[in-house]
């Protein structure tokens, strides 16, 4: 039996191919997929800024928590299912691996329908809860009402893409996401600028792109490569779903934390902006642009982290710990380079970046420049926390992953956001982001260093065991 597993490991690229080569294979499509997800919102914001104006930009910021909620559920089931699938494959348990993939797909569909139904039922109260002002509300209602039809397709595409990548087809995930993004961009220009359909047109373009991407995912499911999926694999099994959710919880909580932060931030900007020279609407519009531009950088980092997941999961299951460490280190180094480049751009060209999304008043650009430079001052450290959180999830330690995913947004950002504005007004909000970024990076470094020491201890024990066995 041991010889059979060893032979399988020799034939599995995750066990034998050079880690940098595997990172290119898995991380590049993942990065493109995450960028496409971020660009869905960015493209809408670009065309809405040109065709509708500042209030339209602010409305997309109010609507952003809905998309984040969908991504959170997609990652809960997608990354959870992919990690469980790869861990099982690394142990040679191909029979159980199929149930992880099938159950994850089933729950992706069910959860998408449920979130859409809740959105339709409570649309206006939710938008007000998310920080909408009276001026912004009609734009947000138009945008989210149409967008909600696409939530099941968004969740299936995002979550299903992770499982397709775990099946050894990262290029298919990339193609799926790119197809939807290209369709969205073309239709955005047509619906918003040519047909003048405004917020509804931008939302409709997004939904159509998501539907096409979801169809590609469904077609792929029928021809899963590494394990033949049968109808029984898709029947919900509580124990299997529970395991998938526990492993995917860290990535899910990371997105939920972003959603909660967005809601609290919108309401804080609405309140303290109304007490400042900027007013209530312009700070919300600025924050939406800044957060979504930063999401481009963050998406690259998340893509790097997700690209390490199959490598880390399989090799941790196979007890080849040196390859686990190598994958993490390579992702972190690459993420640091990307983050430093972003930091330089945010410090030197904030006004130019804002101008891409339309015109505004002098106060709009003054606040936007300040927000870019100070709020994102520690962008160059932002790569540490998400890559480390995914690392713990990948090696089957979801509690540590969940804790780390909560540090930046929940444990640090929200308390600081609630306290600093009491003393410094809207400027306190501006300084919240950089403070939370620094503290979360510090905690991530400590936890990862400790885990690496523990891993080296496991490595020594396994080496000693193999020597005795020989």
PDB file of C-alpha atoms in Angstrom, residues 73-85 158-159 162-163 165 244 247-248 251-252 302 306 309 390 393-394:
ATOM      1  CA  UNK A  73     -19.813  32.347   0.438  1.00  0.00           C
ATOM      2  CA  UNK A  74     -18.057  31.338  -2.777  1.00  0.00           C
ATOM      3  CA  UNK A  75     -14.695  31.168  -0.982  1.00  0.00           C
ATOM      4  CA  UNK A  76     -16.190  29.318   1.992  1.00  0.00           C
ATOM      5  CA  UNK A  77     -17.310  26.497  -0.273  1.00  0.00           C
ATOM      6  CA  UNK A  78     -14.848  26.885  -3.151  1.00  0.00           C
ATOM      7  CA  UNK A  79     -11.583  27.130  -1.236  1.00  0.00           C
ATOM      8  CA  UNK A  80     -12.937  24.795   1.444  1.00  0.00           C
ATOM      9  CA  UNK A  81     -13.872  22.202  -1.158  1.00  0.00           C
ATOM     10  CA  UNK A  82     -10.615  22.648  -3.080  1.00  0.00           C
ATOM     11  CA  UNK A  83      -8.454  22.354   0.040  1.00  0.00           C
ATOM     12  CA  UNK A  84     -10.292  19.255   1.278  1.00  0.00           C
ATOM     13  CA  UNK A  85     -10.091  17.758  -2.214  1.00  0.00           C
ATOM     14  CA  UNK A 158     -16.069  32.127  -8.163  1.00  0.00           C
ATOM     15  CA  UNK A 159     -16.355  29.042  -5.978  1.00  0.00           C
ATOM     16  CA  UNK A 162     -11.308  27.095  -7.175  1.00  0.00           C
ATOM     17  CA  UNK A 163     -12.436  23.492  -7.447  1.00  0.00           C
ATOM     18  CA  UNK A 165      -8.154  24.668 -10.332  1.00  0.00           C
ATOM     19  CA  UNK A 244     -15.557  21.920   3.699  1.00  0.00           C
ATOM     20  CA  UNK A 247     -11.527  24.615   6.029  1.00  0.00           C
ATOM     21  CA  UNK A 248     -12.936  27.451   3.897  1.00  0.00           C
ATOM     22  CA  UNK A 251     -11.126  32.864   3.464  1.00  0.00           C
ATOM     23  CA  UNK A 252     -14.859  33.393   3.982  1.00  0.00           C
ATOM     24  CA  UNK A 302      -5.101  36.831  -2.890  1.00  0.00           C
ATOM     25  CA  UNK A 306      -4.821  30.834  -3.646  1.00  0.00           C
ATOM     26  CA  UNK A 309      -3.224  26.298  -1.864  1.00  0.00           C
ATOM     27  CA  UNK A 390      -4.466  30.980   3.327  1.00  0.00           C
ATOM     28  CA  UNK A 393      -6.127  26.978   5.829  1.00  0.00           C
ATOM     29  CA  UNK A 394      -4.179  25.009   3.225  1.00  0.00           C
TER      30      UNK A 394
END
